Coordinates of C-alpha atoms in Angstrom, one line a residue:
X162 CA 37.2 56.8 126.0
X163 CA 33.6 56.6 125.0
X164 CA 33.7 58.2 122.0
X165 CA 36.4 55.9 120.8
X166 CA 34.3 53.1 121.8
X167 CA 31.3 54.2 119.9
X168 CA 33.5 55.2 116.8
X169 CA 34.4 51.6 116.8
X170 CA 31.1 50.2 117.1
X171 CA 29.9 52.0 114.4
X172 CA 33.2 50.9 111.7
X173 CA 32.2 47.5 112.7
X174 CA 28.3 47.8 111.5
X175 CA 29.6 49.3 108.3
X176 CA 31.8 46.2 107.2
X177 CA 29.0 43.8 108.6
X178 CA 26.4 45.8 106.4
X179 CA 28.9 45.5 103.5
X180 CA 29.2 41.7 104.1
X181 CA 25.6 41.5 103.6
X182 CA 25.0 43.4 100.6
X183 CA 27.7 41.4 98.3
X184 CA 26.2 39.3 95.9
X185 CA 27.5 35.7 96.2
X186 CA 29.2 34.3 92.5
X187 CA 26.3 32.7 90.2
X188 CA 25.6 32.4 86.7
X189 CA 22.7 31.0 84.4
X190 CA 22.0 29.8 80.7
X191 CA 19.1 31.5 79.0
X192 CA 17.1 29.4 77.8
X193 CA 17.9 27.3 80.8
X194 CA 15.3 24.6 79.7
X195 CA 15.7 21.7 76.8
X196 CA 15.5 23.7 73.6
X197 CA 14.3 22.2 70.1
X198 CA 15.0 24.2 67.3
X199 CA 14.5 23.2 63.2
X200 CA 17.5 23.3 61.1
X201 CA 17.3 26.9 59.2
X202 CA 16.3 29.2 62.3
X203 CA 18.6 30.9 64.8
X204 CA 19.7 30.2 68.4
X205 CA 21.2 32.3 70.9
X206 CA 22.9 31.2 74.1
X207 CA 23.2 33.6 76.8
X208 CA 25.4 33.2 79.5
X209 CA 25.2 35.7 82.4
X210 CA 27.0 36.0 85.8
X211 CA 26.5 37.7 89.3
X212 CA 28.9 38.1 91.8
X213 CA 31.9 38.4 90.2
X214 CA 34.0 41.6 89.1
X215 CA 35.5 40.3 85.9
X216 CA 34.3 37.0 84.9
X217 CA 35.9 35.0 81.9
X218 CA 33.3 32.9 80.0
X219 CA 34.3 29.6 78.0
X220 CA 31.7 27.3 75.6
X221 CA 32.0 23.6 74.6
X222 CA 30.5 20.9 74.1
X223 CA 29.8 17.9 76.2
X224 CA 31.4 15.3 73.5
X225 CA 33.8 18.1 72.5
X226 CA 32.3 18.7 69.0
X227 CA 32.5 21.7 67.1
X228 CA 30.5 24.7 68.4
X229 CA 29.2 25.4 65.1
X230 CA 28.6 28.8 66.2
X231 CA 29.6 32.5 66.7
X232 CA 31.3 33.4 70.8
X233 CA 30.8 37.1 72.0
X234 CA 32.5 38.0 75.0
X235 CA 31.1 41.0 77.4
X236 CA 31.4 42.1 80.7
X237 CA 28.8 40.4 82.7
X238 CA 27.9 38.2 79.9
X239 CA 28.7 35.5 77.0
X240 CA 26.9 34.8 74.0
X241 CA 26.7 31.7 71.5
X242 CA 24.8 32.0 68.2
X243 CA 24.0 29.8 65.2
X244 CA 22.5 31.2 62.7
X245 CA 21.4 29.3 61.2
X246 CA 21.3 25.9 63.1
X247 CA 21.7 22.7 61.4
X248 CA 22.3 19.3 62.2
X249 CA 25.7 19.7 64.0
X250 CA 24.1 21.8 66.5
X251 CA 22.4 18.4 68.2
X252 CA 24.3 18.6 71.3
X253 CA 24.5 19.2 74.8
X254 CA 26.3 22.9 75.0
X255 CA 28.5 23.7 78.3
X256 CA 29.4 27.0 79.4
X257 CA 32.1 27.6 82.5
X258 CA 32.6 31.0 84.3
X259 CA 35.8 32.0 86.2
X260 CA 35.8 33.8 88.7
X261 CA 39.5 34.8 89.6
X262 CA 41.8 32.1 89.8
X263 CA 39.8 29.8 92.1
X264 CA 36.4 30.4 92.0
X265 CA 34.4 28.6 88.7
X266 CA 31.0 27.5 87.8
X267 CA 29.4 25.6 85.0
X268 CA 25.9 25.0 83.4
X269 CA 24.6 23.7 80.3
X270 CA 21.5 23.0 78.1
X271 CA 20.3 20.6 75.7
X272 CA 19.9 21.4 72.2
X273 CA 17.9 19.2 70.0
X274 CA 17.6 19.2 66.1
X275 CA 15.1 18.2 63.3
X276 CA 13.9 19.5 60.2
X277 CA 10.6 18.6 58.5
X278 CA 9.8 21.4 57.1
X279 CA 8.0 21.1 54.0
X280 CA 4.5 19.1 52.7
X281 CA 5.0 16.0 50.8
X282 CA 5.4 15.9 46.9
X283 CA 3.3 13.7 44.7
X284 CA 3.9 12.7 41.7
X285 CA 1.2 10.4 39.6
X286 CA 2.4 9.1 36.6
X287 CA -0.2 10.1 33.8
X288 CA -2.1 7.0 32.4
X289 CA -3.7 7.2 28.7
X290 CA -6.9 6.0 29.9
X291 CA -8.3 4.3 32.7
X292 CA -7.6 0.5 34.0
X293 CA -4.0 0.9 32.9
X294 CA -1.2 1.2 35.4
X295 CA -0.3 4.1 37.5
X296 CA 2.8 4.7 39.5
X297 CA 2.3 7.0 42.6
X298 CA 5.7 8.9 43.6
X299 CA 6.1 10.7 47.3
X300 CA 8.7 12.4 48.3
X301 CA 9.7 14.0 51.4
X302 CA 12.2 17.0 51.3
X303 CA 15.0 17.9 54.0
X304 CA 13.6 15.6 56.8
X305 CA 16.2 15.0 59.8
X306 CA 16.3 12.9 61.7
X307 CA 14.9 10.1 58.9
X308 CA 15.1 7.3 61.2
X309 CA 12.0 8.3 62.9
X310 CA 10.2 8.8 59.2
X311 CA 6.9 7.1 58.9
X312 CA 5.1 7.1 55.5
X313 CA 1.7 6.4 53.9
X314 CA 0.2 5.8 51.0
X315 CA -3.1 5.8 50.7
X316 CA -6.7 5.7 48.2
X317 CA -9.4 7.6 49.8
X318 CA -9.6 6.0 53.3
X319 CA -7.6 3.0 52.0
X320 CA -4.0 2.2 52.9
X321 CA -2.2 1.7 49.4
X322 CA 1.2 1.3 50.9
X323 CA 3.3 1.8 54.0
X324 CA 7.1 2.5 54.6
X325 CA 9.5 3.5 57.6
X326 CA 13.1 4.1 57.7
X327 CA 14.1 3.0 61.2
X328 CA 16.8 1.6 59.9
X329 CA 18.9 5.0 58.7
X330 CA 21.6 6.9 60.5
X331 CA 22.0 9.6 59.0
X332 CA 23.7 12.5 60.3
X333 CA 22.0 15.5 57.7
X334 CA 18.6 16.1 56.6
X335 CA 17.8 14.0 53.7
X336 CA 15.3 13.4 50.6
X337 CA 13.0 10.1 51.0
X338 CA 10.7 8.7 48.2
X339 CA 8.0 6.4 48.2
X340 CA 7.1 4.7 45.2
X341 CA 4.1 2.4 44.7
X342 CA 2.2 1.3 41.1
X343 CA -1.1 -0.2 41.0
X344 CA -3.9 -1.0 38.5
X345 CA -7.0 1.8 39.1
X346 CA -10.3 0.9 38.4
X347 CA -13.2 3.3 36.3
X348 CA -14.3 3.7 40.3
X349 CA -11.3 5.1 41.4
X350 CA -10.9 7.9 38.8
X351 CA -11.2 11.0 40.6
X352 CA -10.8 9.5 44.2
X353 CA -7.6 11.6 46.4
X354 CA -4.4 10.0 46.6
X355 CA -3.2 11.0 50.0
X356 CA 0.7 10.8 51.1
X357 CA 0.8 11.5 54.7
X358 CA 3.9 11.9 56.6
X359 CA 5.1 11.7 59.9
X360 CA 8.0 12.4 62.4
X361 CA 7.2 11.5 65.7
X362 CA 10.6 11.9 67.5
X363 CA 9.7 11.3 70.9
X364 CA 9.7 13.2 74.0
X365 CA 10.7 16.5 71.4
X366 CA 7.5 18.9 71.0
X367 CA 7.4 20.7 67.9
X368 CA 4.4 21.3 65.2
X369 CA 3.3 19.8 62.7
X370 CA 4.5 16.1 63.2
X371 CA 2.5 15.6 60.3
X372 CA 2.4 16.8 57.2
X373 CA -0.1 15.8 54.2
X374 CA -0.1 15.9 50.3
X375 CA -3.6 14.8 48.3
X376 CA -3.5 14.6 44.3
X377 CA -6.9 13.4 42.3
X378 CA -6.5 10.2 40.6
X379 CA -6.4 11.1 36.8
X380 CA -6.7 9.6 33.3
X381 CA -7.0 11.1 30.0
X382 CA -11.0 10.6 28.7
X383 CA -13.8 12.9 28.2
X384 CA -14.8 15.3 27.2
X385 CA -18.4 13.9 28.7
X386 CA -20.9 14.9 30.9
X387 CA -21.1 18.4 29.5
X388 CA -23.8 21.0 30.5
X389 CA -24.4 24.4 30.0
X390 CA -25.6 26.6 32.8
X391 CA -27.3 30.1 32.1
X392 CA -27.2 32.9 35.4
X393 CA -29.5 34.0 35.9
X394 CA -31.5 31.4 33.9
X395 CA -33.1 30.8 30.0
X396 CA -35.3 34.0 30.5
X397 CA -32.8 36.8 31.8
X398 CA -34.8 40.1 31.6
X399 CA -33.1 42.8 29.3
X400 CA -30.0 44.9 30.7
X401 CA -29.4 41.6 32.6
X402 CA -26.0 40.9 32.8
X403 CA -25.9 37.1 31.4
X404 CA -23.3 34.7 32.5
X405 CA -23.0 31.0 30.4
X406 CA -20.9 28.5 32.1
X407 CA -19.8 25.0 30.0
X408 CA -18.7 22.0 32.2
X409 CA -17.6 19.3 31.1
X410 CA -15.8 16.1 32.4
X411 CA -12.4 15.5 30.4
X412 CA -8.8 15.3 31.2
X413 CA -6.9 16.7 30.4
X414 CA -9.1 19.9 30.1
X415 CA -11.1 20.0 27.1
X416 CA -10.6 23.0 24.7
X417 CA -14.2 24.9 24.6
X418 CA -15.4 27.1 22.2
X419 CA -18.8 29.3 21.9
X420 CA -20.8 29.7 18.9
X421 CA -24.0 31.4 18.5
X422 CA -26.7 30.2 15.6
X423 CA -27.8 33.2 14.0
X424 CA -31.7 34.1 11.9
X425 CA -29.4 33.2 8.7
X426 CA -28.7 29.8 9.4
X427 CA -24.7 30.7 10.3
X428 CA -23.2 30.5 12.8
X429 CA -20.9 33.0 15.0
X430 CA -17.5 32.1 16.5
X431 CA -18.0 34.2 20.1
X432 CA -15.6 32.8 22.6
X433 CA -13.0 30.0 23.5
X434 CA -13.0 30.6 27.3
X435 CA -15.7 28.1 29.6
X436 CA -17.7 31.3 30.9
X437 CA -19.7 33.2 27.9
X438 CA -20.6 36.7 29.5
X439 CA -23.0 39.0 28.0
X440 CA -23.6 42.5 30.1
X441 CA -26.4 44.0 29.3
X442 CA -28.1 41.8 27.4
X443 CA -30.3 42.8 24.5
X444 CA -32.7 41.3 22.4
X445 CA -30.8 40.6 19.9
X446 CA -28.8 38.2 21.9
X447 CA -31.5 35.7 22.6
X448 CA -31.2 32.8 20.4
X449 CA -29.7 29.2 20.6
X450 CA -25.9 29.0 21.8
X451 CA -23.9 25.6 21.9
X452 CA -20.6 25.2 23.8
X453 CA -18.3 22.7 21.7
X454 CA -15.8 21.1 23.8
X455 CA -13.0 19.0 22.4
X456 CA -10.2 16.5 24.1
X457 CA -7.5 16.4 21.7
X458 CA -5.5 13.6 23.3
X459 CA -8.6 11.2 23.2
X460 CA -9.4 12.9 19.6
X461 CA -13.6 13.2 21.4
X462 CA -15.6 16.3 20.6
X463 CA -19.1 16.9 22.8
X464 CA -21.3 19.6 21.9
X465 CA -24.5 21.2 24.7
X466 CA -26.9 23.6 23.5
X467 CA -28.7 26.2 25.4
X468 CA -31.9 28.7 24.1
X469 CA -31.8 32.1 25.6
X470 CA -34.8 34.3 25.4
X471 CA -34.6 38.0 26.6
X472 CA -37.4 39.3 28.2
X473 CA -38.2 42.9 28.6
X474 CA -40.3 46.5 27.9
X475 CA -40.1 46.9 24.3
X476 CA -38.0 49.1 22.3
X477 CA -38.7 50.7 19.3
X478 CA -36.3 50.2 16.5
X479 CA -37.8 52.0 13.7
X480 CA -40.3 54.8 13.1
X481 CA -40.3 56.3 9.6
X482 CA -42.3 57.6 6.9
X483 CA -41.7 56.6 3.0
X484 CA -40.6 57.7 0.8
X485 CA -39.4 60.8 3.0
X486 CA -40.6 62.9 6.1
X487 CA -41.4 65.9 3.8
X488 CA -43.5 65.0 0.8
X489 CA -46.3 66.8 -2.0
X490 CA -49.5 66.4 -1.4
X491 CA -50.7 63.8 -4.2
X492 CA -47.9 61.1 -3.2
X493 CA -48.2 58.0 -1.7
X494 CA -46.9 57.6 2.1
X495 CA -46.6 54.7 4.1
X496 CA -45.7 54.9 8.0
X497 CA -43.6 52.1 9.4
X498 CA -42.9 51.1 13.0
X499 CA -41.2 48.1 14.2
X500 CA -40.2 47.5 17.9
X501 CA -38.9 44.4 20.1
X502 CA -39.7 42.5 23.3
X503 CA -40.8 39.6 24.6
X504 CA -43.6 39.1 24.9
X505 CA -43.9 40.5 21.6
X506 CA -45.3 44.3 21.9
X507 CA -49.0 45.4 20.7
X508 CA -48.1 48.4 18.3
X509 CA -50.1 51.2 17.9
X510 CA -49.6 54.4 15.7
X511 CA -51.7 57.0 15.6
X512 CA -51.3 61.0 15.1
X513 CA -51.2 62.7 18.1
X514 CA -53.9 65.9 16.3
X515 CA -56.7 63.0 16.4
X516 CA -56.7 61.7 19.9
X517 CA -57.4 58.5 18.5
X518 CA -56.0 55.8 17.7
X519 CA -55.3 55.1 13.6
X520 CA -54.2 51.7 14.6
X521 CA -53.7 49.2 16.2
X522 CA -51.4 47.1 13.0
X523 CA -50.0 43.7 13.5
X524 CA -46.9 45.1 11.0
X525 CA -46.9 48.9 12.5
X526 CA -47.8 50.2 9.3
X527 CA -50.2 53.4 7.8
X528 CA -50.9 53.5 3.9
X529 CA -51.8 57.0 3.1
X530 CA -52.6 57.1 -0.8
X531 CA -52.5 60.2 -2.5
X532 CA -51.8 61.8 0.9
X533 CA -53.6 65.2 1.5
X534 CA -52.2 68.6 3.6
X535 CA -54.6 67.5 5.7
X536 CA -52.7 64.6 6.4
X537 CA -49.7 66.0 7.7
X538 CA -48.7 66.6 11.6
X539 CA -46.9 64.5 14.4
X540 CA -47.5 61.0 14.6
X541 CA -46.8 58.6 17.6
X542 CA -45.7 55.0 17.7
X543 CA -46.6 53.2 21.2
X544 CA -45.1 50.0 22.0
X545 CA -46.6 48.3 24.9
X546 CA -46.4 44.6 26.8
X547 CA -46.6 42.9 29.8
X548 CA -43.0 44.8 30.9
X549 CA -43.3 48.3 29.5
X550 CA -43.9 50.8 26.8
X551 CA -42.2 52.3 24.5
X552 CA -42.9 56.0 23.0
X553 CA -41.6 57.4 20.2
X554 CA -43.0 60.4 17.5
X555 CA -41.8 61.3 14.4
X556 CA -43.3 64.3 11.9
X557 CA -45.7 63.9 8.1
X558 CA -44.7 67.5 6.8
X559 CA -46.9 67.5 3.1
X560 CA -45.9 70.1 1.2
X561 CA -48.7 72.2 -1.6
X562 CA -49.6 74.8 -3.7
X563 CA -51.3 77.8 -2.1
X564 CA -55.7 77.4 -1.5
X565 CA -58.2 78.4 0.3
X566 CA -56.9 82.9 -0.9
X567 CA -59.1 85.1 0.8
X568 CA -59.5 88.3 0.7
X569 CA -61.4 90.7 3.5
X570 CA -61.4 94.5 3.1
X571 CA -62.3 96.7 6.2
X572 CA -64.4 98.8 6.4
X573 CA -65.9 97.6 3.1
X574 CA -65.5 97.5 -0.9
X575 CA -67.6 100.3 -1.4
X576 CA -65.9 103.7 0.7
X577 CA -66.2 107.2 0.8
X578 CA -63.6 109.3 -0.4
X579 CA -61.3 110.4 2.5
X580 CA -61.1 107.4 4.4
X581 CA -58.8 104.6 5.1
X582 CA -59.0 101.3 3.6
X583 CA -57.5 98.3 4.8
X584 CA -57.5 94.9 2.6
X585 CA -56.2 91.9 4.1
X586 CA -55.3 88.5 2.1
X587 CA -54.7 85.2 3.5
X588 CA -53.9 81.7 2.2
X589 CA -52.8 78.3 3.0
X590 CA -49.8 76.1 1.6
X591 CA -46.9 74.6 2.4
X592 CA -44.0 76.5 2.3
X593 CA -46.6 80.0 3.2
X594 CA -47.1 81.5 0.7
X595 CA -45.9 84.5 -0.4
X596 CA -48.3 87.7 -0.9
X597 CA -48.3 90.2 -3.3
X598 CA -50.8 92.7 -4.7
X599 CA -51.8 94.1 -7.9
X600 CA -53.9 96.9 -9.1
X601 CA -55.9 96.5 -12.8
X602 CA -54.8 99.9 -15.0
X603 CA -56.9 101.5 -17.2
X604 CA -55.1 99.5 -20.1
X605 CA -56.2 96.4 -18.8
X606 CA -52.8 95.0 -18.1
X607 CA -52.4 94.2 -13.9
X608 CA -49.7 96.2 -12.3
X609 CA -47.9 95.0 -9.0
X610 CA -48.4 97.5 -6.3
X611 CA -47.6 95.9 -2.7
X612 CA -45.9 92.5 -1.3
X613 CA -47.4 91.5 1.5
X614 CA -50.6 90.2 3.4
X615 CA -51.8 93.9 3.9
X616 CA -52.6 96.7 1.9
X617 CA -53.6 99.8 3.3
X618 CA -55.0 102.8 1.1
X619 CA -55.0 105.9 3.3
X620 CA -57.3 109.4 2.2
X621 CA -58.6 107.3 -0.8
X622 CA -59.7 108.9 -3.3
X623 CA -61.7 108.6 -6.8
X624 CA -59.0 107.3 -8.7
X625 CA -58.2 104.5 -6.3
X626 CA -61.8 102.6 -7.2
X627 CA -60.5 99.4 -9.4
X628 CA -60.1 95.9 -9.8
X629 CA -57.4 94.9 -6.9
X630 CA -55.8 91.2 -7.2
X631 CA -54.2 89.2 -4.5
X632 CA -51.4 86.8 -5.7
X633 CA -50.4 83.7 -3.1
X634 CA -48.1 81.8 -4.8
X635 CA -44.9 79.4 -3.7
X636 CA -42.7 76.8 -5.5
X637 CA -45.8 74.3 -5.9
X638 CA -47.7 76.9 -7.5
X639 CA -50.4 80.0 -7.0
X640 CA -53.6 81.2 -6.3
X641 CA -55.3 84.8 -7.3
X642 CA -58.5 86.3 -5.2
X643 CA -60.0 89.9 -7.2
X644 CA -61.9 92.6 -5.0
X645 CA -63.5 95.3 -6.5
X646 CA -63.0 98.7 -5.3
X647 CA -65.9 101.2 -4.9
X648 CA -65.0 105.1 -3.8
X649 CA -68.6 106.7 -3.7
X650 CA -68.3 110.9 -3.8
X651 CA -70.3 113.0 -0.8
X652 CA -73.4 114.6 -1.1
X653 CA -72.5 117.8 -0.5
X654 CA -68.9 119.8 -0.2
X655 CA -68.0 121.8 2.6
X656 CA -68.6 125.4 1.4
X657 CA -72.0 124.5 0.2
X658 CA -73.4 123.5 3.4
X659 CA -72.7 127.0 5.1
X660 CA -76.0 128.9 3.7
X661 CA -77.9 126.0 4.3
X662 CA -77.0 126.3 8.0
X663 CA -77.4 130.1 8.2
X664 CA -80.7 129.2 6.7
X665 CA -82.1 126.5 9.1
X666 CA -80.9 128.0 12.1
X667 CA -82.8 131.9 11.4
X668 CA -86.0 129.8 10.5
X669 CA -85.4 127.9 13.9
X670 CA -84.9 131.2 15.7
X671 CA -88.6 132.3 14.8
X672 CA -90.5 128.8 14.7
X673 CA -89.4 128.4 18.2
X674 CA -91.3 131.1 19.5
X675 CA -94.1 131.2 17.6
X676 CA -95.3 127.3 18.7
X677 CA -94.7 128.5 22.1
X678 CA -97.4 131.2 21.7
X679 CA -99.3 128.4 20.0
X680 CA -99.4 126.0 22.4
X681 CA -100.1 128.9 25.6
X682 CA -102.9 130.4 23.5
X683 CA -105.1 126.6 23.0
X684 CA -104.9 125.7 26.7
X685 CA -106.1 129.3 27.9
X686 CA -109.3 128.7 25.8
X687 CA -109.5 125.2 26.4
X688 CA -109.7 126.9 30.2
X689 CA -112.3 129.4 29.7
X690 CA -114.5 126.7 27.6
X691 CA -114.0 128.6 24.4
X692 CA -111.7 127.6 21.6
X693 CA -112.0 131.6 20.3
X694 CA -107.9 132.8 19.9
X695 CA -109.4 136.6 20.5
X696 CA -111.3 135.5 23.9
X697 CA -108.6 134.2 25.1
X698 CA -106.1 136.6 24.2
X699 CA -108.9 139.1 25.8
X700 CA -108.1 140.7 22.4
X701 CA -111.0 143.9 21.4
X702 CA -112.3 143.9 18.5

């Protein structure tokens, strides 16, 4: 009986517990607040329900008006897009659940429309010059509702005109114009013309509310005014990059075009753009420029000038020797160097072999009349200001006949028979020289014997002795040096001489030993005070 009771206590927690977790039937809109949406963007409406095993969703309108959108059905939940809103979604949207075939519950939400999404246009009718009419045009593009549609026009900070349109009903987004004309003054050429625009729907919040167009106040004049502006200035240093700018005042824009004067009175057509740039400016590109701006409604021309002096180190631009680097002694030669900079550089030339200075010459310039080989070598041109210098070298090659032939003989002219004899010959000229030797024959006539700077006679003998001749000649002409030869014969041959050593050394043998008796013999008497050879060889008589 007890277990029966609690069994039955226990079915009847179970159903209360299931009583309590049971949702109750709701639903919701999302977004559930006022929406505000411009014409052209999306909306979805999201219905959603709790509580309810199969709901049924339905969507209308409060006036009944079309939905002017898409219905998806789901289980739990109803959507309503429009995509992409316009102006017939401005209404109050319902939507209904059913819950079964008693239970049903309903919500809706407020959609609100506008569309303002563009800045204003403005259109200024052109005028030929000023003080005549001008006719200023707004327009505003797709603006909805236009009722609310407040318009200026205005000049600077002052109001030209003002418009609303509380008076429309339309029903779409529309096109509005403004139009107002009105006599400008020299003053007012170049001031803003402003159209602003406003919506202010009330108690809707959407951005902007107000939307603004500005136009400068134009007529056709100019050109005038016009300048020329140099970055980085008149003086750019070289390897600048130099930037010339032309402004002018015309409308409409002025055609410019660049020319540069040049040293031969004419003149060079550069550019037709406002901006002249020159990168990496050289010295050659100072000089006067003029920008020449022209109008060719008003049929007006202006011209501005601008001088542009490059400033730098200097740079040589010529080094060189006339008539030619390689010349013959006996010409004329002048050196020439030329360089550029500003300041203007202090030339010097010089030849380096000197280590001093042949200049300095206002022209760069060395005569050399009738030059000499003594003349010849590297010279240097040196280029120098404020800036910089400049270095630069360059070669005098004088070409000549041979000079100066020589002739040494080692170990001398006059040898004795046997030895060796070296004769050396030397000479200057330009190409070298070449050597050659020749030997004097017992007909008179010269024979060649040897080319070169060196002629070595090895075991000379008698019939070597002569008149030798060195020859140094090249393409400019030659040069001959004699030495005489001199082979003396020796005293005495080799077979000879052998008696007369036999000879000397036997006399030697008994000389020896007789001055050494000599000599013991005089001190013993000088000893026994008696200079008698028997007493003191105790000798009997």
């Amino acid at each position: 009986m007890l277990k029966e009771m609690g069994r039955t206590s226990q079915a009847v927690l179970v159903i209360l517990y299931g009583f309590m977790t049971v949702k109750a039937f709701e639903m919701e809109i999302i977004p559930a607040n006022r929406i505000v949406k411009q014409v052209g963007e999306t909306l979805r409406l999201t219905c959603n329900t709790t509580g309810c095993a199969s709901p049924s969703f339905s969507w209308r309108t409060q006036m009944d008006n079309p939905l002017g959108g898409t219905v998806n059905n789901y289980r739990m939940y109803s959507t309503l897009t429009m995509n992409p809103v316009s102006t017939v979604n401005s209404h109050d949207y319902l939507c209904t659940v059913f819950c079964g075939e008693k239970e049903k519950k309903e919500k809706s939400v407020k959609v609100e429309i506008y569309s303002f999404p563009r800045d204003p246009v403005i259109e200024i009718s052109p005028s030929s010059a000023a003080a005549e009419p001008v006719t200023v045009t707004c327009k505003i593009l797709d603006v909805y509702p236009s009722h609310y549609l407040e318009v200026l026009l205005k000049k600077g900070d002052h109001v030209l005109h003002e418009k609303n349109f509380y008076e429309d009903e339309s029903t779409n987004t529309e096109n509005k114009t403004v139009t107002y004309s009105f006599n400008p003054t020299a003053e007012d050429i170049g001031k803003e013309i402003t159209c602003v625009a406003k919506l202010p729907i009330p108690n809707m919040d959407f951005e902007p509310k107000e939307r603004v167009t500005s136009e400068k106040l134009t007529a056709n004049f100019g050109p005038q005014n016009t300048v020329i502006t140099a970055s980085p200035g008149n003086w750019p240093m070289e390897g600048d990059t130099l930037n010339l700018t032309c402004v002018t005042e015309s409308n409409p824009p002025a055609q410019i075009v660049w020319t540069k004067h040049l040293a031969d009175e004419s003149i060079q057509l550069l550019t037709k753009n406002n901006v002249l740039s020159i990168p990496d400016a050289r010295f050659s590109d100072s000089g006067l420029y003029t920008c020449e701006v022209t109008n060719v409604v008003t049929n007006k021309t202006e011209k501005a000038t601008v001088d542009i002096v490059i400033r730098g180190a200097p740079d040589i631009t010529k080094l060189s020797i006339e008539p030619s680097t390689t010349v013959r002694e006996g010409e004329n030669v002048s050196i020439l160097c030329s360089a550029e900079g500003n300041p203007s550089p202090r030339i010097i030339l010089r030849r380096k072999s000197d280590g001093a200075d042949t200049g300095p010459y206002s022209e760069g310039r060395i005569l050399l009349p009738s030059v000499t080989f003594l003349n010849g070598g590297d010279y240097e041109c040196v280029a120098e200001n404020e800036f910089g210098k400049s270095r630069s070298e360059i070669t005098l090659n004088v070409e000549y006949g041979p000079k100066n032939t020589m002739i040494s003989v080692i170990p001398a002219t006059a040898v004795k028979e046997g030895e060796t004899v070296i004769m050396k010959c030397t000479s200057s000229g330009n190409p070298a020289p070449v050597i050659s030797w020749k030997k004097k024959k017992t007909t008179g006539e010269p024979e060649k014997i040897y080319t070169d700077a060196i002629l070595t006679i090895k075991n000379i003998k008698s019939q070597d002795l002569g008149l030798y001749k060195c020859e140094a000649y090249n393409r400019f002409g030659k040069e001959e040096k004699d030495v005489k030869l001199l082979v003396q014969e020796r005293l005495e041959k080799p077979d000879q001489m052998i008696p007369l050593i036999i000879a000397f050394s036997s006399v030697t043998a008994v000389a020896v030993p007789a001055v050494a008796i000599l000599i013991y013999v005089t001190r013993k008497a000088k000893i026994n005070g008696s200079y008698s050879l028997v007493k003191a060889l105790g000798l009997k008589v």
